[in-house]
Structure formats: C-alpha cells, structure tokens
Amino acid sequence: MRGTVWFVGAGPGDPELLTVKGRALIERTGAILFAGSLVNEAATRWAPPGCVIADSKAMTLPQMAAWLIRQAGEHETVVRLQTGDPALYGALIELVQPLDAAGVPVRVVPGVSSAMASAAAAVESFTLPEVTQSVIFTRVEGRTPMPPGEDLAALAAHRTTLCIFLSITLLHKVEAGLRAAGWPEDAPIVVVHKASWPGEERIVRGTLSDIKQRCRDAGIVSQAMILASPTLGARHWPDLVTSKLYDPGFTHRFRKASA
Ligand code: SAH
C-alpha cells in the first residue's frame, strides 16, 4: 500500500473557503494531519467516520514526516491541511523532501491565501490601473532571517502593494521599513485580523503614523495581515482611473468600441 499525501490549502479560516477539491479529498481521506494552531478545526468537519485525525501543533518536522509516511502505508489518501495556500510560509518543501525520499507520491491543492481573504474583507484591490500593477508577499525579519536584498525598505521602494505576513508583533519594523523607503506618514495601512473567520474578523484602518497605536488599542497581536498599498481606500476615490478593458472606447477581442 502506497497512498498519496495531499497537501491541501485549508483557506484563511472560513470553512466555506476551502476549495471544492480540498473538501472532496477530506471526504475520502483515511488520515488528516492539520496545523492545530492555525487551521480552523471546522476544516476537519467533513472527514469520514474512522478517519485518523492528528494535530501537528506539538510535532517536530521529522515527527510529522514520519506520521505522514506511516499513514500513506495504510491509506490511499492522506491529507496534510495547511492554512491559506501551501506555497506561502508553510513547511511544504521541508515535508515533501522526506516523502520523496520515502517514495511517497505527493500532490498539492492550492488554497485561498489570507492575503486574498484580507483584501476581500476590506473590499480592497491590490492592483489598480496607473497606481500599481504589482504585489509583493513578504514579511519582516523575526527569528527567520531575511535574505539579502529583501528587507522591507528595499521592497517598499517599488511603491507596489505589500502584503506583509507574520509581522503583526513587529509593526515597528514595518513602519521603519516603509519610512526608510520614503512612504509618507499619511500612507494608508490596513490590518486584517482573522480574515474570513466567522464572527472573529476585524479590520483596522490607519496610516503609517498611527497604525501601531490603532492595533494596540484594538488588542490585535496575532493572526493578522498587514496591507500597505497606494491602492488602499480607492473605493472612495472620486477620480479613479478605470480599467482599459471595460472602457467604452477600447476595442478588444470580445467587444467593439462604442465611443
Ligand atoms: N499559508 C498561509 C500563511 C501562513 S503564515 C496563507 O496563505 O495565508 C501565517 C501568517 O498568515 C499569519 O502570521 C498572518 O500574517 C497570516 N494569516 C493567516 N491566516 C490569516 C487570517 N485569517 N487573517 C489574517 N492573516 C492571516
């Protein structure tokens, strides 16, 4: 017996934001290893009776790999549930390597990242015509060192949208990075805590000068996405540059210009 280990993105928290494919896999899996501290337990609510369910919270990486390899010896389908999308700040490759070495087939199912859920919660767009057309997913240095050239000051110099993960307790470093890159004190910043979690989501809006105090006042110290972008608040702009694609004077493959 050599089952497949599926790394499934569980989404940002709302169980309904798990993909249809992820849910189908959970419904037929023999074993689930989930990241207890992060993934809403509701994600395991579709597991079939008899499914072996374990929380990886207290496991080391070798223990997790050993668990997955053992379960793959007993079940056709094994699921590793990861928060958001497995390609962002998860231990995907560290777990895939020992599975590869053990000859266990591996597949990945993408998930809705908390970055996207945060934009959705705040009704913000990461890209706007003539404002910014690029998005950077990053973090500031905590215990994981930042590789050369990736400090926030360098990345923020591009003036693109920044989705800053894992940094809510390091807001002072975020502020320092943005200031070093010349962002003005009134640059809008949005912090979303537990984006998409039913009844628990909170959105804090502020500026470079006051976002830290606002988060402190709101008591937000974990599970938060920091969005810094020249697009923030565009919902209320009177002079928005609109997308060419929907411009009445713009002809493309599916529509002739009308003006
Ligand atoms: N793979 C995940 C990220 C894991 S790293 C993803 O794609 O979303 C964990 C960090 O993600 C947290 O420190 C926080 O910055 C962010 N995060 C995870 N879930 C979140 C949520 N529901 N709301 C806001 N931020 C969240």
Coordinates of C-alpha atoms in Angstrom, one line a residue, residues 64 67 72 157 162 217:
M64 CA 5.2 15.0 11.0
W67 CA 3.4 10.3 10.6
A72 CA 0.5 6.6 3.5
A157 CA 10.9 51.4 -2.6
L162 CA 2.8 44.9 0.0
D217 CA -6.0 49.9 21.0

